[in-house]
Short mmCIF file of C-alpha atoms in Angstrom, two decimals:
data_model
loop_
_atom_site.label_atom_id
_atom_site.label_comp_id
_atom_site.label_asym_id
_atom_site.label_seq_id
_atom_site.Cartn_x
_atom_site.Cartn_y
_atom_site.Cartn_z
CA MET A 1 -64.47 -20.97 66.59
CA ILE A 2 -60.82 -20.13 65.93
CA ARG A 3 -59.67 -22.90 68.15
CA PHE A 4 -61.86 -25.31 66.23
CA LEU A 5 -60.61 -24.22 62.77
CA THR A 6 -56.94 -24.58 64.11
CA GLY A 7 -57.47 -28.09 65.49
CA PHE A 8 -59.37 -29.06 62.26
CA SER A 9 -56.46 -27.91 59.99
CA ALA A 10 -53.98 -29.79 62.01
CA ASN A 11 -55.99 -32.95 61.65
CA ILE A 12 -56.39 -32.52 58.08
CA LEU A 13 -52.62 -32.19 57.54
CA GLN A 14 -51.97 -35.23 59.48
CA ILE A 15 -54.62 -37.22 57.44
CA MET A 16 -53.13 -36.09 54.07
CA PRO A 17 -50.42 -38.39 52.64
CA LYS A 18 -46.81 -37.09 52.44
CA PRO A 19 -45.28 -36.73 49.01
CA GLU A 20 -43.32 -39.85 48.14
CA GLN A 21 -39.41 -39.56 47.92
CA MET A 22 -38.23 -40.21 44.44
CA PHE A 23 -34.82 -41.46 43.27
CA TYR A 24 -33.55 -40.82 39.90
CA ALA A 25 -30.98 -43.34 38.62
CA VAL A 26 -28.56 -42.40 35.90
CA LYS A 27 -26.95 -45.56 34.37
CA ARG A 28 -25.44 -43.73 31.39
CA GLY A 29 -24.83 -40.04 31.62
CA ARG A 30 -22.30 -37.45 32.30
CA VAL A 31 -21.76 -38.60 35.96
CA PRO A 32 -23.68 -41.91 36.68
CA GLY A 33 -25.42 -42.17 40.09
CA ILE A 34 -28.52 -41.82 42.07
CA TYR A 35 -29.97 -38.37 42.43
CA SER A 36 -32.89 -37.11 44.67
CA SER A 37 -34.30 -34.49 42.06
CA TRP A 38 -35.16 -34.30 38.53
CA SER A 39 -33.16 -31.16 37.97
CA GLU A 40 -29.98 -32.95 39.32
CA CYS A 41 -30.71 -35.91 37.02
CA GLU A 42 -31.41 -33.82 33.95
CA LYS A 43 -28.04 -32.04 34.13
CA GLN A 44 -26.44 -35.55 33.68
CA VAL A 45 -28.62 -36.82 30.78
CA LYS A 46 -29.73 -33.74 28.74
CA GLY A 47 -27.78 -33.54 25.46
CA PHE A 48 -25.83 -36.77 26.47
CA THR A 49 -25.73 -39.33 23.64
CA ASN A 50 -27.84 -42.50 24.30
CA PRO A 51 -28.52 -41.85 28.01
CA ALA A 52 -29.98 -44.40 30.35
CA TYR A 53 -31.98 -43.16 33.34
CA LYS A 54 -35.19 -43.89 35.29
CA LYS A 55 -37.18 -42.71 38.31
CA PHE A 56 -37.69 -45.10 41.28
CA GLY A 57 -39.68 -44.99 44.42
CA SER A 58 -36.88 -46.59 46.52
CA HIS A 59 -33.21 -46.19 46.72
CA GLU A 60 -32.65 -50.07 46.50
CA ASP A 61 -34.57 -50.22 43.16
CA ALA A 62 -32.59 -47.27 41.78
CA LEU A 63 -29.24 -48.94 42.85
CA GLY A 64 -30.47 -52.25 41.25
CA PHE A 65 -31.03 -50.52 37.97
CA ILE A 66 -27.52 -49.03 37.90
CA THR A 67 -25.70 -52.21 39.01
CA GLN A 68 -27.78 -54.67 36.88
CA ASN A 69 -25.99 -56.58 34.17
CA GLY A 70 -28.83 -57.49 31.93
CA THR A 71 -28.65 -58.86 28.41
CA SER A 72 -29.66 -55.60 26.99
CA THR A 73 -26.20 -54.00 27.37
CA SER A 74 -24.16 -54.64 24.35
CA GLN A 75 -20.34 -54.32 24.03
CA SER A 76 -20.78 -50.85 22.72
CA ILE A 77 -22.80 -49.85 25.77
CA ASP A 78 -20.12 -51.45 28.00
CA GLN A 79 -17.43 -49.39 26.35
CA GLN A 80 -19.51 -46.37 26.95
CA ASN A 81 -19.82 -47.34 30.61
CA PHE A 82 -16.17 -47.70 30.83
CA ASN A 83 -15.79 -44.25 29.51
CA HIS A 84 -18.43 -42.93 31.81
CA GLY A 85 -16.48 -44.62 34.71
CA LEU A 86 -13.21 -42.75 33.74
CA GLU A 87 -15.33 -39.51 33.84
CA MET A 88 -16.56 -40.41 37.28
CA MET A 89 -12.91 -40.73 38.46
CA LYS A 90 -12.49 -37.11 38.05
CA ILE A 91 -12.72 -35.39 41.46
CA SER A 92 -14.49 -32.21 40.58
CA PRO A 93 -17.79 -33.89 39.13
CA ILE A 94 -18.01 -36.13 42.14
CA THR A 95 -17.51 -33.45 44.74
CA THR A 96 -19.83 -30.83 43.19
CA SER A 97 -22.73 -33.06 42.13
CA CYS A 98 -22.79 -35.76 44.78
CA ILE A 99 -22.02 -34.20 48.04
CA SER A 100 -25.09 -32.27 49.24
CA SER A 101 -28.10 -33.14 51.08
CA ASP A 102 -28.72 -36.88 51.74
CA SER A 103 -24.99 -37.17 50.89
CA SER A 104 -24.39 -40.38 52.43
CA GLN A 105 -26.90 -42.28 50.25
CA ARG A 106 -25.69 -40.59 47.11
CA ILE A 107 -22.06 -41.26 47.68
CA THR A 108 -22.93 -44.88 48.19
CA GLY A 109 -24.71 -44.79 44.94
CA VAL A 110 -21.82 -43.25 43.10
CA SER A 111 -19.43 -45.85 44.49
CA SER A 112 -21.68 -48.58 43.35
CA ALA A 113 -21.88 -46.81 39.97
CA ILE A 114 -18.14 -46.81 39.75
CA SER A 115 -18.00 -50.44 40.29
CA ALA A 116 -20.69 -51.19 37.72
CA CYS A 117 -19.72 -48.87 35.06
CA CYS A 118 -15.89 -49.47 35.21
CA PRO A 119 -14.72 -52.96 35.97
CA CYS A 120 -11.20 -51.60 36.57
CA THR A 121 -10.50 -49.78 39.90
CA LEU A 122 -8.40 -46.80 40.44
CA SER A 123 -5.59 -48.86 41.97
CA THR A 124 -5.56 -51.49 39.27
CA PHE A 125 -6.02 -49.29 36.20
CA ASN A 126 -6.01 -45.56 36.49
CA ILE A 127 -3.17 -45.02 39.06
CA ALA A 128 -1.04 -47.97 37.65
CA SER A 129 -1.40 -46.79 34.01
CA LEU A 130 -0.74 -43.13 34.89
CA SER A 131 2.25 -44.07 37.09
CA SER A 132 3.67 -46.11 34.23
CA THR A 133 3.08 -43.22 31.78
CA VAL A 134 4.69 -40.68 34.09
CA GLU A 135 7.76 -42.82 34.57
CA ASN A 136 8.18 -43.34 30.85
CA MET A 137 7.83 -39.52 30.49
CA LYS A 138 10.51 -38.96 33.14
CA ASP A 139 12.88 -41.35 31.32
CA SER A 140 12.34 -39.63 27.98
CA MET A 141 12.97 -36.26 29.65
CA LYS A 142 16.18 -37.54 31.16
CA ASN A 143 17.27 -38.71 27.78
CA ILE A 144 16.37 -35.45 26.13
CA VAL A 145 18.19 -33.40 28.85
CA GLY A 146 21.22 -35.64 28.43
CA VAL A 147 21.28 -35.03 24.71
CA VAL A 148 20.86 -31.29 25.10
CA GLU A 149 23.63 -31.08 27.74
CA LYS A 150 25.93 -33.01 25.33
CA LEU A 151 25.05 -30.74 22.43
CA SER A 152 25.69 -27.71 24.67
CA VAL A 153 29.18 -29.04 25.65
CA GLU A 154 30.02 -29.70 21.96
CA LEU A 155 28.71 -26.31 20.83
CA ALA A 156 30.83 -24.57 23.54
CA GLU A 157 33.98 -26.54 22.17
CA VAL A 158 33.24 -25.42 18.67
CA ARG A 159 32.77 -21.71 19.83
CA SER A 160 36.10 -22.05 21.76
CA SER A 161 37.93 -23.31 18.68
CA VAL A 162 36.50 -20.75 16.40
CA SER A 163 37.44 -17.99 19.00
CA ASN A 164 40.88 -19.34 19.29
CA LEU A 165 41.27 -19.37 15.42
CA GLU A 166 39.96 -15.85 15.11
CA LYS A 167 42.24 -14.63 17.79
CA ASN A 168 45.43 -16.43 17.02
CA LEU A 169 45.30 -17.91 13.46
CA PHE A 170 45.67 -14.66 11.57
CA VAL A 171 48.09 -12.01 12.84
CA VAL A 172 48.07 -8.49 11.78
CA PRO A 173 51.55 -7.26 10.80
CA GLY A 174 53.57 -6.40 13.89
CA SER A 175 51.44 -8.36 16.35
CA LYS A 176 52.29 -11.49 18.26
CA ARG A 177 51.14 -15.02 18.25
CA SER A 178 51.99 -18.07 20.61
CA PHE A 179 51.71 -21.04 18.45
CA SER A 180 54.09 -22.72 15.81
CA THR A 181 54.05 -21.71 12.16
CA SER A 182 56.02 -22.88 9.20
CA ALA A 183 58.44 -20.06 9.71
CA MET A 184 59.20 -21.35 13.17
CA HIS A 185 58.71 -25.20 13.03
CA ALA A 186 58.84 -26.52 9.48
CA ASN A 187 59.28 -30.19 8.66
CA ASN A 188 62.75 -31.54 8.74
CA GLU A 189 62.75 -32.57 5.04
CA ASP A 190 61.90 -28.97 4.09
CA GLN A 191 64.55 -27.50 6.28
CA ALA A 192 67.41 -29.57 4.83
CA LYS A 193 69.68 -27.42 2.57
CA ARG A 194 67.00 -24.80 2.13
CA PRO A 195 68.20 -21.83 -0.09
CA LYS A 196 68.49 -18.60 1.84
CA PHE A 197 65.73 -16.24 1.29
CA ASP A 198 66.75 -12.88 -0.31
CA CYS A 199 64.50 -10.08 0.97
CA LYS A 200 66.04 -7.61 -1.45
CA VAL A 201 64.91 -9.57 -4.42
CA ASP A 202 61.27 -9.17 -5.65
CA HIS A 203 59.46 -12.42 -6.14
CA PHE A 204 56.73 -12.54 -8.83
CA THR A 205 54.48 -15.15 -10.49
CA GLY A 206 52.98 -13.80 -13.70
CA LYS A 207 54.07 -10.43 -14.95
CA LYS A 208 55.90 -7.87 -12.84
CA PHE A 209 54.12 -4.70 -11.91
CA ASP A 210 54.68 -1.39 -9.98
CA GLN A 211 53.97 -1.42 -6.23
CA SER A 212 51.39 1.34 -6.77
CA ASP A 213 49.46 -0.84 -9.23
CA GLY A 214 48.83 -3.72 -6.83
CA THR A 215 46.26 -4.58 -4.12
CA HIS A 216 47.55 -5.65 -0.77
CA VAL A 217 46.52 -8.77 1.08
CA TYR A 218 47.84 -10.57 4.18
CA THR A 219 47.63 -14.31 4.48
CA ASP A 220 48.54 -16.76 7.35
CA GLY A 221 48.22 -20.42 8.13
CA GLY A 222 49.01 -22.34 11.35
CA CYS A 223 48.45 -25.65 13.10
CA PHE A 224 48.02 -26.52 16.62
CA ASP A 225 49.92 -29.51 17.86
CA ASN A 226 51.62 -29.62 14.45
CA GLY A 227 52.75 -33.24 13.51
CA ARG A 228 50.82 -34.83 16.48
CA ASN A 229 47.58 -36.78 16.76
CA GLY A 230 44.57 -34.44 17.13
CA ALA A 231 46.34 -31.53 15.24
CA ARG A 232 44.06 -28.81 14.01
CA ALA A 233 44.98 -26.31 11.20
CA GLY A 234 43.35 -23.19 10.02
CA ILE A 235 43.81 -20.26 7.61
CA GLY A 236 43.42 -16.57 7.65
CA VAL A 237 43.06 -13.91 4.83
CA PHE A 238 43.04 -10.15 5.63
CA TRP A 239 42.25 -7.48 3.23
CA ALA A 240 41.22 -4.57 5.49
CA LYS A 241 39.41 -3.83 8.85
CA ASN A 242 35.80 -5.05 8.62
CA ASP A 243 36.18 -6.24 4.99
CA PRO A 244 33.53 -8.82 4.17
CA ASP A 245 36.00 -10.81 2.39
CA ASN A 246 38.31 -11.38 5.36
CA VAL A 247 38.59 -15.13 6.02
CA SER A 248 39.17 -17.10 9.24
CA GLU A 249 38.27 -20.78 8.83
CA ARG A 250 39.46 -24.25 9.66
CA LEU A 251 41.54 -26.19 7.08
CA SER A 252 40.23 -29.45 6.15
CA GLY A 253 42.40 -32.40 5.12
CA ARG A 254 45.88 -33.03 6.46
CA PRO A 255 46.68 -30.55 9.24
CA THR A 256 50.15 -29.07 8.91
CA ASN A 257 51.77 -25.63 9.08
CA ASN A 258 52.95 -25.73 5.46
CA ARG A 259 49.56 -26.88 4.10
CA ALA A 260 47.80 -24.14 6.04
CA GLU A 261 50.23 -21.51 4.64
CA ILE A 262 49.76 -22.68 0.99
CA HIS A 263 45.98 -22.85 1.28
CA ALA A 264 45.61 -19.47 2.90
CA ALA A 265 47.39 -18.09 -0.26
CA VAL A 266 45.09 -20.13 -2.50
CA ARG A 267 42.00 -18.62 -0.61
CA ALA A 268 43.39 -15.08 -1.13
CA ILE A 269 44.00 -15.48 -4.81
CA GLN A 270 40.58 -17.03 -5.32
CA ILE A 271 38.96 -13.96 -3.76
CA ALA A 272 41.19 -11.67 -5.65
CA LYS A 273 40.11 -13.09 -8.96
CA ARG A 274 36.55 -12.86 -7.85
CA LYS A 275 36.98 -9.18 -6.99
CA GLY A 276 38.56 -8.72 -10.51
CA ILE A 277 42.05 -7.78 -9.13
CA LEU A 278 44.76 -8.19 -11.75
CA ASN A 279 47.82 -7.31 -9.72
CA LEU A 280 48.03 -8.75 -6.24
CA ILE A 281 50.68 -8.17 -3.43
CA LEU A 282 50.45 -10.99 -1.21
CA HIS A 283 52.10 -10.81 2.29
CA THR A 284 52.94 -13.97 3.99
CA ASP A 285 55.53 -14.97 6.74
CA SER A 286 56.10 -18.30 5.03
CA GLN A 287 59.52 -18.55 3.46
CA PHE A 288 58.59 -22.12 2.48
CA LEU A 289 55.64 -20.98 0.55
CA ILE A 290 57.43 -18.18 -1.41
CA ASN A 291 60.44 -20.32 -2.34
CA GLY A 292 58.22 -23.24 -3.24
CA ILE A 293 55.86 -21.25 -5.57
CA THR A 294 58.60 -18.95 -7.13
CA LYS A 295 61.66 -21.17 -7.42
CA TRP A 296 61.33 -24.90 -6.49
CA ILE A 297 58.14 -25.67 -8.36
CA ARG A 298 60.04 -25.43 -11.80
CA GLY A 299 62.44 -28.09 -10.62
CA TRP A 300 59.87 -30.27 -9.09
CA LYS A 301 57.86 -30.23 -12.39
CA ARG A 302 60.87 -31.32 -14.41
CA ASN A 303 61.77 -34.10 -11.93
CA GLN A 304 58.07 -35.49 -11.76
CA TRP A 305 57.47 -33.87 -8.40
CA LYS A 306 60.58 -35.23 -6.92
CA LYS A 307 63.23 -33.28 -4.90
CA ALA A 308 66.91 -33.24 -5.64
CA THR A 309 67.38 -36.01 -3.01
CA GLY A 310 64.82 -38.25 -4.89
CA SER A 311 62.19 -38.11 -2.31
CA PRO A 312 58.63 -37.10 -3.30
CA VAL A 313 57.37 -33.50 -2.69
CA ILE A 314 55.16 -33.82 0.28
CA ASN A 315 52.95 -30.85 -0.53
CA GLN A 316 52.71 -31.67 -4.37
CA GLN A 317 48.84 -31.51 -4.49
CA ASP A 318 48.74 -28.25 -2.52
CA PHE A 319 51.25 -26.66 -4.83
CA GLU A 320 49.54 -27.93 -7.89
CA GLU A 321 46.28 -26.29 -6.80
CA LEU A 322 48.05 -23.10 -6.04
CA ASP A 323 49.76 -23.06 -9.48
CA ARG A 324 46.37 -23.51 -11.16
CA GLU A 325 44.86 -20.62 -9.29
CA LEU A 326 47.81 -18.33 -10.32
CA ARG A 327 46.74 -18.52 -13.91
CA GLY A 328 45.13 -15.19 -14.99
CA ILE A 329 46.58 -13.07 -12.15
CA ASN A 330 49.80 -11.34 -11.41
CA VAL A 331 51.22 -11.88 -7.85
CA LYS A 332 54.01 -10.30 -5.97
CA TRP A 333 55.10 -12.37 -3.03
CA VAL A 334 56.35 -10.41 -0.01
CA ARG A 335 57.91 -12.00 2.99
CA LEU A 336 56.37 -10.59 6.12
CA VAL A 337 58.61 -10.61 9.15
CA LEU A 338 56.63 -10.86 12.35
CA ASN A 339 57.78 -9.48 15.74
CA LEU A 340 57.65 -12.94 17.58
CA ALA A 341 58.13 -13.14 21.38
#
């Protein structure tokens, strides 16, 4: 009996029709292609805008649905297909959703879908355009790097110049410096028949005052490559250590030693007036500056800013500015003798 039932069951199974293999063609979806199960197909079309998919009984019919170019596809659909094709070019969706059981047929379907949904191929569009974009980005980066390097060099030069000015331009009394100033290398016209400076005589502008009633300030000015092309001048004003009103800055305009000395004094007097200082004791190593502002300026004014030789005063505008700043403040001018080596 058991043998009969076993044989009967086997015959029944052979007579029953086998389930038909279905193919799910996704024409518009996340990853167009041919899928062997509805669950795989559903992942590509569920939630996707305006999807196009259909179930077929044969692989050939499914492939024909994907590759057909019927009149029902408008330009907007073609544009969507183009975008779908770009999505298909991504490696991860193809490998994760297309390489499984029956992979040979499905990969063939995906390849056909790429041709149908994206007329451009990887070699003619994607790779070419990406390569062009990458090259353009490389050129842009090279230009940016070049600009940054140039700015870095210029910034280093500025920092070096500022450092040199801070170290050498202003000299605290008794220290040394290694570049020329008006006390060492003045213009030839200014050195001609210059009156001898008398250190025993006090030199004032404004009213005289006692030493104890004055506030001390030290000024200095100098010029690198004085009298040559590319000369640079700067000024320094020193009140006290770490005083916020100390000055070390580059001088604009014509760079000479004498101009730097004059404008260092101008800057000190401006600061003193802002501080409310009435009596100022200004220390400078420039004999030219002291003689000019305390002696020669009166004769220059009488002679319409001409020297005894008839030549014009080179630093007329500088002394005029200094003369204006001296209004409302008393200044004692002290010659500072440096220990130069």
